[in-house]
Amino acid sequence: MSMHDGTITWAQLLEETAVQHGRVHARWLCEEASGAFGDEFTDIVREPVTERSMAHLDHMLARLVAGEPIQYVLGHWSFRHLDLLVDQRVLIPRPETEQVAERALAFARSLRGVDPLVCADLGTGSGAIGLSLLAELPRGSATVWLTDSSSDALDVARANGTGLGMAGVGARYAQGSWFEALPSELCGALDVVVSNPPYIAEHDQRVDESVRAWEPHGALYSGADGLDAVRAIARGAAEWLRPGGALVLEIGTGQGAAVADLLRDAGLVEVAVEPDLAGHDRVASARRMKSS
């Protein structure tokens, strides 16, 4: 794409981009290139495009044509009430995971009288779930530990936590594998544990090509049946949750029965599996048995 005679407007550029990439993507890309979003972009749509903005758009279009997901090209993506920094260090936040966050929030809100709540988002990636807890629970009512085995992912989560402002004060970050990342004094004291762990079988051929090519494999694949991470989390939950504390997991299509068995075998109770909007197994939850 060129600057034409130097007087192309954002309206013209939007139309040109839409021919190749569709109107929705074109709008996102032009907003990103211009630095003006929503009504601000509408206000400048008749103004000429600067050379810098054109170069930015050309660079994004080249990445898109090469197959890179639009979320990484834009560098940020919405999740519930948050606008999250995302790049190839972390998974792209997905609508199904918003349902996981909603279930974790429901458990947290049910624990009235616990002040402050102590929660953990294991394998946090971009921080989407854990930061949603902090953003949507009453300020100061929860401490949320965001853990990941990847230091790169934790850097992204920290950046997103900074973007929360005062709501992010309750965030704690720790590197390590699942519960091993947490301070030992939290063992038996966690009110809510939530995780979107890797749950794809290593040789599953149904994974979309763009996912295989661009997203971090460590956050996708988990053993021969996809359940290695779930096994580790289930085993740890019975020890690390407080009596009555809740575990919420995102799981893969068709894994509901196997995950429910793993949770029960770990000694957890009130095991449930909820479908996503497409009717696929998606959210597994359970509690540690209350003390008698």
PDB file of C-alpha atoms in Angstrom:
ATOM      1  CA  MET A   1       0.000   0.000   0.000  1.00  0.00           C
ATOM      2  CA  SER A   2       1.371   3.398  -0.885  1.00  0.00           C
ATOM      3  CA  MET A   3       0.762   6.995   0.053  1.00  0.00           C
ATOM      4  CA  HIS A   4      -0.797   7.654  -3.390  1.00  0.00           C
ATOM      5  CA  ASP A   5      -0.465  11.411  -3.949  1.00  0.00           C
ATOM      6  CA  GLY A   6       0.101  12.082  -0.289  1.00  0.00           C
ATOM      7  CA  THR A   7      -3.476  13.077   0.458  1.00  0.00           C
ATOM      8  CA  ILE A   8      -5.225   9.775   1.124  1.00  0.00           C
ATOM      9  CA  THR A   9      -7.622  10.069   4.044  1.00  0.00           C
ATOM     10  CA  TRP A  10      -8.372   7.512   6.751  1.00  0.00           C
ATOM     11  CA  ALA A  11     -11.793   6.956   5.171  1.00  0.00           C
ATOM     12  CA  GLN A  12     -10.193   5.992   1.854  1.00  0.00           C
ATOM     13  CA  LEU A  13      -7.561   3.840   3.537  1.00  0.00           C
ATOM     14  CA  LEU A  14     -10.218   2.091   5.599  1.00  0.00           C
ATOM     15  CA  GLU A  15     -12.108   1.193   2.413  1.00  0.00           C
ATOM     16  CA  GLU A  16      -8.972  -0.083   0.685  1.00  0.00           C
ATOM     17  CA  THR A  17      -7.984  -2.205   3.679  1.00  0.00           C
ATOM     18  CA  ALA A  18     -11.509  -3.604   4.012  1.00  0.00           C
ATOM     19  CA  VAL A  19     -11.379  -5.007   0.477  1.00  0.00           C
ATOM     20  CA  GLN A  20      -8.563  -7.362   1.457  1.00  0.00           C
ATOM     21  CA  HIS A  21      -9.197  -7.968   5.153  1.00  0.00           C
ATOM     22  CA  GLY A  22     -12.870  -7.275   5.849  1.00  0.00           C
ATOM     23  CA  ARG A  23     -14.424  -4.227   7.420  1.00  0.00           C
ATOM     24  CA  VAL A  24     -14.055  -5.282  11.058  1.00  0.00           C
ATOM     25  CA  HIS A  25     -10.348  -6.085  10.827  1.00  0.00           C
ATOM     26  CA  ALA A  26      -9.757  -3.018   8.675  1.00  0.00           C
ATOM     27  CA  ARG A  27     -11.294  -0.786  11.327  1.00  0.00           C
ATOM     28  CA  TRP A  28      -9.177  -2.347  14.079  1.00  0.00           C
ATOM     29  CA  LEU A  29      -5.998  -2.010  12.027  1.00  0.00           C
ATOM     30  CA  CYS A  30      -6.654   1.589  11.002  1.00  0.00           C
ATOM     31  CA  GLU A  31      -7.501   2.559  14.568  1.00  0.00           C
ATOM     32  CA  GLU A  32      -4.284   0.973  15.776  1.00  0.00           C
ATOM     33  CA  ALA A  33      -2.217   2.670  13.088  1.00  0.00           C
ATOM     34  CA  SER A  34      -3.773   6.060  13.780  1.00  0.00           C
ATOM     35  CA  GLY A  35      -3.741   5.816  17.576  1.00  0.00           C
ATOM     36  CA  ALA A  36      -7.370   6.954  17.581  1.00  0.00           C
ATOM     37  CA  PHE A  37     -10.065   4.535  18.755  1.00  0.00           C
ATOM     38  CA  GLY A  38     -13.852   4.491  18.634  1.00  0.00           C
ATOM     39  CA  ASP A  39     -15.346   7.969  18.372  1.00  0.00           C
ATOM     40  CA  GLU A  40     -11.863   9.492  18.149  1.00  0.00           C
ATOM     41  CA  PHE A  41     -11.249   7.607  14.907  1.00  0.00           C
ATOM     42  CA  THR A  42     -14.615   8.727  13.552  1.00  0.00           C
ATOM     43  CA  ASP A  43     -13.553  12.311  14.265  1.00  0.00           C
ATOM     44  CA  ILE A  44     -10.363  12.001  12.173  1.00  0.00           C
ATOM     45  CA  VAL A  45     -11.678   9.780   9.379  1.00  0.00           C
ATOM     46  CA  ARG A  46     -11.593  12.642   6.821  1.00  0.00           C
ATOM     47  CA  GLU A  47      -8.084  13.716   7.787  1.00  0.00           C
ATOM     48  CA  PRO A  48      -4.994  12.773   5.734  1.00  0.00           C
ATOM     49  CA  VAL A  49      -2.938   9.765   6.814  1.00  0.00           C
ATOM     50  CA  THR A  50       0.557  10.588   8.042  1.00  0.00           C
ATOM     51  CA  GLU A  51       3.610   8.804   6.675  1.00  0.00           C
ATOM     52  CA  ARG A  52       4.326   7.266  10.076  1.00  0.00           C
ATOM     53  CA  SER A  53       0.786   5.905  10.381  1.00  0.00           C
ATOM     54  CA  MET A  54       0.966   4.485   6.868  1.00  0.00           C
ATOM     55  CA  ALA A  55       4.237   2.720   7.688  1.00  0.00           C
ATOM     56  CA  HIS A  56       2.694   1.295  10.850  1.00  0.00           C
ATOM     57  CA  LEU A  57      -0.305  -0.007   8.931  1.00  0.00           C
ATOM     58  CA  ASP A  58       1.880  -1.498   6.186  1.00  0.00           C
ATOM     59  CA  HIS A  59       3.923  -3.349   8.810  1.00  0.00           C
ATOM     60  CA  MET A  60       0.798  -4.761  10.469  1.00  0.00           C
ATOM     61  CA  LEU A  61      -0.669  -5.825   7.124  1.00  0.00           C
ATOM     62  CA  ALA A  62       2.542  -7.649   6.214  1.00  0.00           C
ATOM     63  CA  ARG A  63       2.388  -9.578   9.483  1.00  0.00           C
ATOM     64  CA  LEU A  64      -1.277 -10.419   8.891  1.00  0.00           C
ATOM     65  CA  VAL A  65      -0.577 -11.653   5.361  1.00  0.00           C
ATOM     66  CA  ALA A  66       2.199 -13.870   6.781  1.00  0.00           C
ATOM     67  CA  GLY A  67      -0.462 -15.625   8.868  1.00  0.00           C
ATOM     68  CA  GLU A  68       0.134 -14.013  12.259  1.00  0.00           C
ATOM     69  CA  PRO A  69      -3.088 -13.833  14.313  1.00  0.00           C
ATOM     70  CA  ILE A  70      -4.784 -10.435  14.363  1.00  0.00           C
ATOM     71  CA  GLN A  71      -4.513 -10.327  18.175  1.00  0.00           C
ATOM     72  CA  TYR A  72      -0.714 -10.441  18.064  1.00  0.00           C
ATOM     73  CA  VAL A  73      -0.581  -8.007  15.174  1.00  0.00           C
ATOM     74  CA  LEU A  74      -2.612  -5.456  17.133  1.00  0.00           C
ATOM     75  CA  GLY A  75      -0.632  -6.204  20.306  1.00  0.00           C
ATOM     76  CA  HIS A  76      -3.648  -6.190  22.605  1.00  0.00           C
ATOM     77  CA  TRP A  77      -7.008  -7.901  22.959  1.00  0.00           C
ATOM     78  CA  SER A  78     -10.117  -7.510  25.088  1.00  0.00           C
ATOM     79  CA  PHE A  79     -11.048  -9.953  27.846  1.00  0.00           C
ATOM     80  CA  ARG A  80     -14.159  -9.238  29.887  1.00  0.00           C
ATOM     81  CA  HIS A  81     -13.596  -5.651  31.114  1.00  0.00           C
ATOM     82  CA  LEU A  82      -9.863  -5.585  30.383  1.00  0.00           C
ATOM     83  CA  ASP A  83      -7.773  -4.588  27.380  1.00  0.00           C
ATOM     84  CA  LEU A  84      -4.752  -6.868  27.651  1.00  0.00           C
ATOM     85  CA  LEU A  85      -1.293  -6.678  26.137  1.00  0.00           C
ATOM     86  CA  VAL A  86      -0.788  -9.898  24.152  1.00  0.00           C
ATOM     87  CA  ASP A  87       2.077 -11.168  22.025  1.00  0.00           C
ATOM     88  CA  GLN A  88       3.695 -14.478  21.167  1.00  0.00           C
ATOM     89  CA  ARG A  89       4.876 -14.944  24.765  1.00  0.00           C
ATOM     90  CA  VAL A  90       1.305 -15.776  25.841  1.00  0.00           C
ATOM     91  CA  LEU A  91      -1.864 -17.451  24.606  1.00  0.00           C
ATOM     92  CA  ILE A  92      -4.480 -15.287  22.954  1.00  0.00           C
ATOM     93  CA  PRO A  93      -7.346 -14.716  25.457  1.00  0.00           C
ATOM     94  CA  ARG A  94     -10.484 -16.484  24.245  1.00  0.00           C
ATOM     95  CA  PRO A  95     -14.203 -16.081  24.960  1.00  0.00           C
ATOM     96  CA  GLU A  96     -14.379 -19.557  26.539  1.00  0.00           C
ATOM     97  CA  THR A  97     -11.899 -18.470  29.182  1.00  0.00           C
ATOM     98  CA  GLU A  98     -14.174 -15.578  30.142  1.00  0.00           C
ATOM     99  CA  GLN A  99     -16.625 -18.240  31.322  1.00  0.00           C
ATOM    100  CA  VAL A 100     -13.862 -19.758  33.484  1.00  0.00           C
ATOM    101  CA  ALA A 101     -13.224 -16.353  35.052  1.00  0.00           C
ATOM    102  CA  GLU A 102     -16.962 -15.929  35.661  1.00  0.00           C
ATOM    103  CA  ARG A 103     -17.134 -19.222  37.555  1.00  0.00           C
ATOM    104  CA  ALA A 104     -14.102 -18.274  39.674  1.00  0.00           C
ATOM    105  CA  LEU A 105     -15.671 -14.885  40.420  1.00  0.00           C
ATOM    106  CA  ALA A 106     -18.918 -16.587  41.473  1.00  0.00           C
ATOM    107  CA  PHE A 107     -17.044 -18.784  43.949  1.00  0.00           C
ATOM    108  CA  ALA A 108     -15.128 -15.776  45.282  1.00  0.00           C
ATOM    109  CA  ARG A 109     -18.303 -13.739  45.737  1.00  0.00           C
ATOM    110  CA  SER A 110     -19.934 -16.622  47.591  1.00  0.00           C
ATOM    111  CA  LEU A 111     -17.240 -16.474  50.273  1.00  0.00           C
ATOM    112  CA  ARG A 112     -18.666 -13.461  52.075  1.00  0.00           C
ATOM    113  CA  GLY A 113     -16.963 -12.699  55.350  1.00  0.00           C
ATOM    114  CA  VAL A 114     -13.548 -13.914  54.185  1.00  0.00           C
ATOM    115  CA  ASP A 115     -11.318 -10.838  54.202  1.00  0.00           C
ATOM    116  CA  PRO A 116      -9.151 -10.666  52.303  1.00  0.00           C
ATOM    117  CA  LEU A 117      -9.680 -13.554  49.921  1.00  0.00           C
ATOM    118  CA  VAL A 118      -6.521 -15.349  48.851  1.00  0.00           C
ATOM    119  CA  CYS A 119      -6.715 -16.617  45.284  1.00  0.00           C
ATOM    120  CA  ALA A 120      -4.297 -18.087  42.765  1.00  0.00           C
ATOM    121  CA  ASP A 121      -4.332 -18.061  38.968  1.00  0.00           C
ATOM    122  CA  LEU A 122      -1.944 -20.866  38.053  1.00  0.00           C
ATOM    123  CA  GLY A 123      -0.340 -20.657  34.615  1.00  0.00           C
ATOM    124  CA  THR A 124      -1.616 -17.123  34.278  1.00  0.00           C
ATOM    125  CA  GLY A 125      -0.161 -16.271  30.850  1.00  0.00           C
ATOM    126  CA  SER A 126      -1.329 -12.742  30.046  1.00  0.00           C
ATOM    127  CA  GLY A 127      -2.937 -12.500  33.495  1.00  0.00           C
ATOM    128  CA  ALA A 128      -6.430 -12.509  31.996  1.00  0.00           C
ATOM    129  CA  ILE A 129      -8.208 -14.536  34.682  1.00  0.00           C
ATOM    130  CA  GLY A 130      -6.354 -13.377  37.788  1.00  0.00           C
ATOM    131  CA  LEU A 131      -6.487  -9.711  36.822  1.00  0.00           C
ATOM    132  CA  SER A 132     -10.206 -10.048  36.062  1.00  0.00           C
ATOM    133  CA  LEU A 133     -10.703 -11.229  39.639  1.00  0.00           C
ATOM    134  CA  LEU A 134      -8.922  -8.140  40.936  1.00  0.00           C
ATOM    135  CA  ALA A 135     -10.742  -5.821  38.544  1.00  0.00           C
ATOM    136  CA  GLU A 136     -14.226  -7.162  39.300  1.00  0.00           C
ATOM    137  CA  LEU A 137     -14.101  -7.971  43.005  1.00  0.00           C
ATOM    138  CA  PRO A 138     -14.397  -5.069  45.462  1.00  0.00           C
ATOM    139  CA  ARG A 139     -11.093  -3.239  45.682  1.00  0.00           C
ATOM    140  CA  GLY A 140      -8.907  -4.510  48.481  1.00  0.00           C
ATOM    141  CA  SER A 141     -11.030  -7.598  49.074  1.00  0.00           C
ATOM    142  CA  ALA A 142      -8.618 -10.088  47.480  1.00  0.00           C
ATOM    143  CA  THR A 143      -4.990 -10.944  46.993  1.00  0.00           C
ATOM    144  CA  VAL A 144      -4.432 -12.855  43.768  1.00  0.00           C
ATOM    145  CA  TRP A 145      -1.257 -14.799  43.073  1.00  0.00           C
ATOM    146  CA  LEU A 146      -0.473 -14.994  39.354  1.00  0.00           C
ATOM    147  CA  THR A 147       1.998 -17.764  38.591  1.00  0.00           C
ATOM    148  CA  ASP A 148       3.635 -19.115  35.475  1.00  0.00           C
ATOM    149  CA  SER A 149       6.604 -21.316  34.686  1.00  0.00           C
ATOM    150  CA  SER A 150       7.511 -18.860  31.907  1.00  0.00           C
ATOM    151  CA  SER A 151       9.311 -15.681  32.937  1.00  0.00           C
ATOM    152  CA  ASP A 152       8.287 -14.164  29.597  1.00  0.00           C
ATOM    153  CA  ALA A 153       4.617 -14.780  30.349  1.00  0.00           C
ATOM    154  CA  LEU A 154       4.993 -13.259  33.814  1.00  0.00           C
ATOM    155  CA  ASP A 155       6.506 -10.143  32.248  1.00  0.00           C
ATOM    156  CA  VAL A 156       3.336  -9.792  30.152  1.00  0.00           C
ATOM    157  CA  ALA A 157       1.112 -10.397  33.182  1.00  0.00           C
ATOM    158  CA  ARG A 158       2.998  -7.776  35.214  1.00  0.00           C
ATOM    159  CA  ALA A 159       2.607  -5.232  32.420  1.00  0.00           C
ATOM    160  CA  ASN A 160      -1.109  -5.944  32.300  1.00  0.00           C
ATOM    161  CA  GLY A 161      -1.325  -5.700  36.088  1.00  0.00           C
ATOM    162  CA  THR A 162       0.264  -2.263  35.937  1.00  0.00           C
ATOM    163  CA  GLY A 163      -2.478  -1.280  33.520  1.00  0.00           C
ATOM    164  CA  LEU A 164      -5.102  -1.968  36.208  1.00  0.00           C
ATOM    165  CA  GLY A 165      -3.946   0.974  38.281  1.00  0.00           C
ATOM    166  CA  MET A 166      -5.054   0.799  41.916  1.00  0.00           C
ATOM    167  CA  ALA A 167      -7.042  -2.382  41.285  1.00  0.00           C
ATOM    168  CA  GLY A 168      -3.761  -4.154  40.554  1.00  0.00           C
ATOM    169  CA  VAL A 169      -2.361  -3.570  44.044  1.00  0.00           C
ATOM    170  CA  GLY A 170      -3.608  -6.988  45.136  1.00  0.00           C
ATOM    171  CA  ALA A 171      -1.596  -8.834  42.479  1.00  0.00           C
ATOM    172  CA  ARG A 172       1.361 -11.022  43.439  1.00  0.00           C
ATOM    173  CA  TYR A 173       3.588 -12.694  40.870  1.00  0.00           C
ATOM    174  CA  ALA A 174       5.580 -15.900  41.206  1.00  0.00           C
ATOM    175  CA  GLN A 175       7.476 -18.078  38.758  1.00  0.00           C
ATOM    176  CA  GLY A 176       7.220 -21.845  38.933  1.00  0.00           C
ATOM    177  CA  SER A 177       5.230 -24.927  38.076  1.00  0.00           C
ATOM    178  CA  TRP A 178       1.680 -24.852  39.425  1.00  0.00           C
ATOM    179  CA  PHE A 179       1.541 -24.830  43.251  1.00  0.00           C
ATOM    180  CA  GLU A 180       5.338 -25.045  43.529  1.00  0.00           C
ATOM    181  CA  ALA A 181       5.492 -21.361  42.604  1.00  0.00           C
ATOM    182  CA  LEU A 182       3.586 -20.306  45.735  1.00  0.00           C
ATOM    183  CA  PRO A 183       4.969 -19.476  49.197  1.00  0.00           C
ATOM    184  CA  SER A 184       4.672 -22.477  51.504  1.00  0.00           C
ATOM    185  CA  GLU A 185       2.606 -20.519  54.030  1.00  0.00           C
ATOM    186  CA  LEU A 186      -0.276 -20.458  51.537  1.00  0.00           C
ATOM    187  CA  CYS A 187      -0.604 -24.237  51.677  1.00  0.00           C
ATOM    188  CA  GLY A 188      -4.070 -24.988  53.023  1.00  0.00           C
ATOM    189  CA  ALA A 189      -5.071 -21.308  52.899  1.00  0.00           C
ATOM    190  CA  LEU A 190      -6.206 -20.635  49.322  1.00  0.00           C
ATOM    191  CA  ASP A 191      -9.855 -19.683  48.906  1.00  0.00           C
ATOM    192  CA  VAL A 192     -10.068 -19.965  45.112  1.00  0.00           C
ATOM    193  CA  VAL A 193      -7.646 -21.565  42.674  1.00  0.00           C
ATOM    194  CA  VAL A 194      -8.294 -21.067  38.971  1.00  0.00           C
ATOM    195  CA  SER A 195      -6.322 -22.179  35.950  1.00  0.00           C
ATOM    196  CA  ASN A 196      -6.456 -22.392  32.184  1.00  0.00           C
ATOM    197  CA  PRO A 197      -3.759 -25.069  31.914  1.00  0.00           C
ATOM    198  CA  PRO A 198      -2.484 -26.693  28.751  1.00  0.00           C
ATOM    199  CA  TYR A 199      -4.952 -29.470  27.895  1.00  0.00           C
ATOM    200  CA  ILE A 200      -4.258 -30.517  24.307  1.00  0.00           C
ATOM    201  CA  ALA A 201      -2.832 -33.993  23.637  1.00  0.00           C
ATOM    202  CA  GLU A 202       0.658 -33.820  22.143  1.00  0.00           C
ATOM    203  CA  HIS A 203      -0.283 -35.413  18.815  1.00  0.00           C
ATOM    204  CA  ASP A 204      -3.755 -33.930  18.413  1.00  0.00           C
ATOM    205  CA  GLN A 205      -4.082 -33.054  14.724  1.00  0.00           C
ATOM    206  CA  ARG A 206      -7.252 -31.004  15.209  1.00  0.00           C
ATOM    207  CA  VAL A 207      -5.353 -27.945  16.419  1.00  0.00           C
ATOM    208  CA  ASP A 208      -5.713 -25.010  14.039  1.00  0.00           C
ATOM    209  CA  GLU A 209      -2.586 -24.356  11.988  1.00  0.00           C
ATOM    210  CA  SER A 210      -2.319 -20.728  13.114  1.00  0.00           C
ATOM    211  CA  VAL A 211      -2.417 -21.861  16.752  1.00  0.00           C
ATOM    212  CA  ARG A 212       0.375 -24.402  16.175  1.00  0.00           C
ATOM    213  CA  ALA A 213       2.469 -21.891  14.275  1.00  0.00           C
ATOM    214  CA  TRP A 214       2.171 -18.851  16.511  1.00  0.00           C
ATOM    215  CA  GLU A 215       1.042 -19.597  20.072  1.00  0.00           C
ATOM    216  CA  PRO A 216       3.403 -20.912  22.803  1.00  0.00           C
ATOM    217  CA  HIS A 217       3.375 -24.702  22.801  1.00  0.00           C
ATOM    218  CA  GLY A 218       4.087 -24.910  26.516  1.00  0.00           C
ATOM    219  CA  ALA A 219       0.704 -23.340  27.165  1.00  0.00           C
ATOM    220  CA  LEU A 220      -1.103 -25.673  24.759  1.00  0.00           C
ATOM    221  CA  TYR A 221       0.134 -29.256  25.046  1.00  0.00           C
ATOM    222  CA  SER A 222       0.138 -31.487  28.107  1.00  0.00           C
ATOM    223  CA  GLY A 223       1.147 -35.097  27.631  1.00  0.00           C
ATOM    224  CA  ALA A 224      -0.210 -37.978  25.610  1.00  0.00           C
ATOM    225  CA  ASP A 225      -3.840 -37.382  26.629  1.00  0.00           C
ATOM    226  CA  GLY A 226      -3.635 -33.651  27.347  1.00  0.00           C
ATOM    227  CA  LEU A 227      -4.309 -34.109  31.061  1.00  0.00           C
ATOM    228  CA  ASP A 228      -0.850 -34.058  32.674  1.00  0.00           C
ATOM    229  CA  ALA A 229      -1.271 -30.490  33.938  1.00  0.00           C
ATOM    230  CA  VAL A 230      -4.806 -31.171  35.181  1.00  0.00           C
ATOM    231  CA  ARG A 231      -3.487 -34.182  37.135  1.00  0.00           C
ATOM    232  CA  ALA A 232      -0.828 -32.058  38.822  1.00  0.00           C
ATOM    233  CA  ILE A 233      -3.271 -29.296  39.706  1.00  0.00           C
ATOM    234  CA  ALA A 234      -5.910 -31.720  41.001  1.00  0.00           C
ATOM    235  CA  ARG A 235      -3.365 -33.440  43.263  1.00  0.00           C
ATOM    236  CA  GLY A 236      -2.161 -30.128  44.663  1.00  0.00           C
ATOM    237  CA  ALA A 237      -5.591 -28.584  45.131  1.00  0.00           C
ATOM    238  CA  ALA A 238      -6.640 -30.944  47.920  1.00  0.00           C
ATOM    239  CA  GLU A 239      -3.598 -29.782  49.883  1.00  0.00           C
ATOM    240  CA  TRP A 240      -3.392 -26.096  48.973  1.00  0.00           C
ATOM    241  CA  LEU A 241      -7.067 -25.124  49.142  1.00  0.00           C
ATOM    242  CA  ARG A 242      -8.513 -24.271  52.499  1.00  0.00           C
ATOM    243  CA  PRO A 243     -11.436 -26.469  53.622  1.00  0.00           C
ATOM    244  CA  GLY A 244     -14.380 -25.354  51.478  1.00  0.00           C
ATOM    245  CA  GLY A 245     -12.093 -23.625  48.988  1.00  0.00           C
ATOM    246  CA  ALA A 246     -12.836 -23.945  45.283  1.00  0.00           C
ATOM    247  CA  LEU A 247     -10.914 -25.048  42.197  1.00  0.00           C
ATOM    248  CA  VAL A 248     -11.922 -23.926  38.679  1.00  0.00           C
ATOM    249  CA  LEU A 249     -10.282 -25.302  35.524  1.00  0.00           C
ATOM    250  CA  GLU A 250     -10.658 -24.739  31.819  1.00  0.00           C
ATOM    251  CA  ILE A 251     -10.716 -28.103  30.054  1.00  0.00           C
ATOM    252  CA  GLY A 252     -10.888 -29.405  26.502  1.00  0.00           C
ATOM    253  CA  THR A 253     -13.750 -30.752  24.454  1.00  0.00           C
ATOM    254  CA  GLY A 254     -14.627 -34.284  25.549  1.00  0.00           C
ATOM    255  CA  GLN A 255     -12.493 -34.194  28.694  1.00  0.00           C
ATOM    256  CA  GLY A 256     -15.317 -33.658  31.175  1.00  0.00           C
ATOM    257  CA  ALA A 257     -15.714 -37.221  32.431  1.00  0.00           C
ATOM    258  CA  ALA A 258     -11.969 -37.859  32.716  1.00  0.00           C
ATOM    259  CA  VAL A 259     -11.349 -34.574  34.540  1.00  0.00           C
ATOM    260  CA  ALA A 260     -14.273 -35.182  36.905  1.00  0.00           C
ATOM    261  CA  ASP A 261     -12.752 -38.551  37.801  1.00  0.00           C
ATOM    262  CA  LEU A 262      -9.362 -36.940  38.426  1.00  0.00           C
ATOM    263  CA  LEU A 263     -10.906 -34.352  40.740  1.00  0.00           C
ATOM    264  CA  ARG A 264     -12.836 -36.979  42.702  1.00  0.00           C
ATOM    265  CA  ASP A 265      -9.777 -39.238  42.907  1.00  0.00           C
ATOM    266  CA  ALA A 266      -7.896 -36.305  44.432  1.00  0.00           C
ATOM    267  CA  GLY A 267     -10.498 -36.183  47.214  1.00  0.00           C
ATOM    268  CA  LEU A 268     -12.335 -33.098  46.010  1.00  0.00           C
ATOM    269  CA  VAL A 269     -16.118 -32.807  46.281  1.00  0.00           C
ATOM    270  CA  GLU A 270     -18.993 -30.977  44.550  1.00  0.00           C
ATOM    271  CA  VAL A 271     -17.392 -31.824  41.216  1.00  0.00           C
ATOM    272  CA  ALA A 272     -19.133 -30.227  38.237  1.00  0.00           C
ATOM    273  CA  VAL A 273     -18.474 -29.817  34.516  1.00  0.00           C
ATOM    274  CA  GLU A 274     -20.137 -27.006  32.579  1.00  0.00           C
ATOM    275  CA  PRO A 275     -20.404 -26.666  28.788  1.00  0.00           C
ATOM    276  CA  ASP A 276     -19.419 -23.592  26.835  1.00  0.00           C
ATOM    277  CA  LEU A 277     -21.846 -21.813  24.520  1.00  0.00           C
ATOM    278  CA  ALA A 278     -21.114 -24.376  21.802  1.00  0.00           C
ATOM    279  CA  GLY A 279     -22.089 -27.217  24.143  1.00  0.00           C
ATOM    280  CA  HIS A 280     -18.532 -28.522  24.629  1.00  0.00           C
ATOM    281  CA  ASP A 281     -17.033 -29.478  28.001  1.00  0.00           C
ATOM    282  CA  ARG A 282     -15.231 -26.327  29.136  1.00  0.00           C
ATOM    283  CA  VAL A 283     -15.303 -25.500  32.868  1.00  0.00           C
ATOM    284  CA  ALA A 284     -14.597 -28.038  35.606  1.00  0.00           C
ATOM    285  CA  SER A 285     -14.976 -27.079  39.260  1.00  0.00           C
ATOM    286  CA  ALA A 286     -14.751 -28.715  42.661  1.00  0.00           C
ATOM    287  CA  ARG A 287     -14.221 -27.892  46.324  1.00  0.00           C
ATOM    288  CA  ARG A 288     -12.029 -29.183  49.082  1.00  0.00           C
ATOM    289  CA  MET A 289     -14.212 -30.888  51.645  1.00  0.00           C
ATOM    290  CA  LYS A 290     -15.070 -28.697  54.631  1.00  0.00           C
ATOM    291  CA  SER A 291     -13.742 -29.705  58.010  1.00  0.00           C
ATOM    292  CA  SER A 292     -16.223 -31.699  60.058  1.00  0.00           C
TER     293      SER A 292
END
